[in-house]
PDB file of C-alpha atoms in Angstrom:
ATOM      1  CA  MET A  25       0.000   0.000   0.000  1.00  0.00           C
ATOM      2  CA  ILE A  26       1.404   3.392  -0.954  1.00  0.00           C
ATOM      3  CA  SER A  27       1.126   6.317   1.389  1.00  0.00           C
ATOM      4  CA  ALA A  28      -0.087   9.873   0.897  1.00  0.00           C
ATOM      5  CA  THR A  29       1.818  12.352  -1.203  1.00  0.00           C
ATOM      6  CA  HIS A  30       5.566  12.370  -0.734  1.00  0.00           C
ATOM      7  CA  GLY A  31       5.437   8.744   0.442  1.00  0.00           C
ATOM      8  CA  ARG A  32       4.040   9.580   3.880  1.00  0.00           C
ATOM      9  CA  PRO A  33       0.806   8.498   5.579  1.00  0.00           C
ATOM     10  CA  ALA A  34      -1.746  11.256   6.182  1.00  0.00           C
ATOM     11  CA  LEU A  35      -2.974  13.042   9.287  1.00  0.00           C
ATOM     12  CA  VAL A  36      -6.303  14.653   8.379  1.00  0.00           C
ATOM     13  CA  VAL A  37      -7.677  17.586  10.388  1.00  0.00           C
ATOM     14  CA  VAL A  38     -11.363  18.495   9.955  1.00  0.00           C
ATOM     15  CA  ASP A  39     -12.247  21.655  11.879  1.00  0.00           C
ATOM     16  CA  ASP A  40     -14.702  24.325  10.740  1.00  0.00           C
ATOM     17  CA  ASP A  41     -12.992  27.007  12.837  1.00  0.00           C
ATOM     18  CA  ALA A  42     -10.276  28.437  10.571  1.00  0.00           C
ATOM     19  CA  ALA A  43      -8.003  29.634  13.384  1.00  0.00           C
ATOM     20  CA  SER A  44      -8.243  26.355  15.278  1.00  0.00           C
ATOM     21  CA  ASN A  45      -7.691  24.360  12.096  1.00  0.00           C
ATOM     22  CA  ALA A  46      -4.575  26.362  11.212  1.00  0.00           C
ATOM     23  CA  ARG A  47      -3.198  26.118  14.756  1.00  0.00           C
ATOM     24  CA  ILE A  48      -3.672  22.344  14.939  1.00  0.00           C
ATOM     25  CA  CYS A  49      -2.162  21.813  11.494  1.00  0.00           C
ATOM     26  CA  ALA A  50       0.844  23.999  12.362  1.00  0.00           C
ATOM     27  CA  GLN A  51       1.450  22.051  15.571  1.00  0.00           C
ATOM     28  CA  LEU A  52       1.154  18.724  13.765  1.00  0.00           C
ATOM     29  CA  GLU A  53       3.416  19.930  10.972  1.00  0.00           C
ATOM     30  CA  ARG A  54       6.127  21.015  13.423  1.00  0.00           C
ATOM     31  CA  ARG A  55       6.034  17.732  15.326  1.00  0.00           C
ATOM     32  CA  TYR A  56       5.148  15.163  12.674  1.00  0.00           C
ATOM     33  CA  GLY A  57       5.694  16.904   9.315  1.00  0.00           C
ATOM     34  CA  ASN A  58       8.773  14.879   8.425  1.00  0.00           C
ATOM     35  CA  ASP A  59       6.921  11.592   8.782  1.00  0.00           C
ATOM     36  CA  TYR A  60       3.308  12.443   7.903  1.00  0.00           C
ATOM     37  CA  GLU A  61       1.444  14.482   5.305  1.00  0.00           C
ATOM     38  CA  ILE A  62      -0.781  16.971   7.162  1.00  0.00           C
ATOM     39  CA  LEU A  63      -4.078  17.552   5.336  1.00  0.00           C
ATOM     40  CA  SER A  64      -6.722  20.057   6.347  1.00  0.00           C
ATOM     41  CA  GLU A  65     -10.426  20.403   5.620  1.00  0.00           C
ATOM     42  CA  ARG A  66     -13.043  22.751   7.030  1.00  0.00           C
ATOM     43  CA  HIS A  67     -16.147  20.556   6.658  1.00  0.00           C
ATOM     44  CA  ASN A  68     -16.937  16.905   7.353  1.00  0.00           C
ATOM     45  CA  SER A  69     -18.068  16.271   3.779  1.00  0.00           C
ATOM     46  CA  ALA A  70     -14.772  17.620   2.423  1.00  0.00           C
ATOM     47  CA  GLY A  71     -12.872  15.521   4.962  1.00  0.00           C
ATOM     48  CA  LEU A  72     -14.681  12.391   3.793  1.00  0.00           C
ATOM     49  CA  GLU A  73     -13.919  13.287   0.163  1.00  0.00           C
ATOM     50  CA  THR A  74     -10.232  13.687   1.040  1.00  0.00           C
ATOM     51  CA  LEU A  75     -10.239  10.310   2.778  1.00  0.00           C
ATOM     52  CA  ASP A  76     -11.930   8.746  -0.255  1.00  0.00           C
ATOM     53  CA  ARG A  77      -9.243  10.224  -2.533  1.00  0.00           C
ATOM     54  CA  LEU A  78      -6.525   8.836  -0.266  1.00  0.00           C
ATOM     55  CA  ARG A  79      -8.122   5.386  -0.318  1.00  0.00           C
ATOM     56  CA  ASN A  80      -8.566   5.453  -4.098  1.00  0.00           C
ATOM     57  CA  ALA A  81      -4.886   6.343  -4.463  1.00  0.00           C
ATOM     58  CA  GLY A  82      -3.926   3.471  -2.158  1.00  0.00           C
ATOM     59  CA  ALA A  83      -2.701   5.950   0.452  1.00  0.00           C
ATOM     60  CA  LEU A  84      -2.839   5.439   4.200  1.00  0.00           C
ATOM     61  CA  GLY A  85      -4.954   7.688   6.416  1.00  0.00           C
ATOM     62  CA  ALA A  86      -3.184   7.233   9.756  1.00  0.00           C
ATOM     63  CA  LEU A  87      -5.106   9.689  11.944  1.00  0.00           C
ATOM     64  CA  VAL A  88      -8.303  11.705  11.561  1.00  0.00           C
ATOM     65  CA  LEU A  89      -9.031  14.596  13.941  1.00  0.00           C
ATOM     66  CA  CYS A  90     -12.463  16.228  13.839  1.00  0.00           C
ATOM     67  CA  ASN A  91     -14.218  18.860  15.934  1.00  0.00           C
ATOM     68  CA  ARG A  92     -17.704  17.615  14.988  1.00  0.00           C
ATOM     69  CA  ALA A  93     -18.444  13.947  14.488  1.00  0.00           C
ATOM     70  CA  GLU A  94     -21.791  14.414  12.728  1.00  0.00           C
ATOM     71  CA  THR A  95     -22.474  14.471   9.003  1.00  0.00           C
ATOM     72  CA  THR A  96     -25.491  15.422   6.991  1.00  0.00           C
ATOM     73  CA  GLY A  97     -28.109  12.716   6.901  1.00  0.00           C
ATOM     74  CA  GLY A  98     -27.378  11.720  10.477  1.00  0.00           C
ATOM     75  CA  ASP A  99     -24.464   9.412   9.676  1.00  0.00           C
ATOM     76  CA  ASP A 100     -21.754   9.515  12.271  1.00  0.00           C
ATOM     77  CA  PHE A 101     -18.555  10.964  10.769  1.00  0.00           C
ATOM     78  CA  PHE A 102     -16.237   8.559  12.555  1.00  0.00           C
ATOM     79  CA  ARG A 103     -18.343   5.561  11.551  1.00  0.00           C
ATOM     80  CA  ARG A 104     -17.890   6.608   7.919  1.00  0.00           C
ATOM     81  CA  VAL A 105     -14.155   7.178   8.485  1.00  0.00           C
ATOM     82  CA  ARG A 106     -13.857   3.655   9.867  1.00  0.00           C
ATOM     83  CA  VAL A 107     -15.441   2.245   6.703  1.00  0.00           C
ATOM     84  CA  VAL A 108     -13.062   4.155   4.425  1.00  0.00           C
ATOM     85  CA  HIS A 109      -9.882   3.807   6.542  1.00  0.00           C
ATOM     86  CA  PRO A 110     -10.450   1.089   9.166  1.00  0.00           C
ATOM     87  CA  GLU A 111      -6.834   1.298  10.335  1.00  0.00           C
ATOM     88  CA  ALA A 112      -6.947   5.056  10.995  1.00  0.00           C
ATOM     89  CA  LYS A 113      -7.052   6.320  14.567  1.00  0.00           C
ATOM     90  CA  ARG A 114      -9.904   8.751  15.209  1.00  0.00           C
ATOM     91  CA  VAL A 115      -9.799  11.755  17.553  1.00  0.00           C
ATOM     92  CA  LEU A 116     -12.666  14.048  18.550  1.00  0.00           C
ATOM     93  CA  LEU A 117     -11.439  17.599  19.154  1.00  0.00           C
ATOM     94  CA  VAL A 118     -13.140  19.370  22.058  1.00  0.00           C
TER      95      VAL A 118
END
């Protein structure tokens, strides 16, 4: 299985608050940027699309952080993440 761009697995941050999203991504980049691709989305639907693209490319989604675990239609965001990337760790941001 290939990893995300640049040969690294992905850490995906989904946070609708722009400042919080940028802060989390910057912290992850400083600490884990050499080993992981840090990807950022502002909405759950965009995060799921990113995870689908990773899966379709054969890339590994290693960690998904989200500030809201709900999606439209009532489906739980993390339940859908587990279907797309069952190996990914899931973190709810509070």
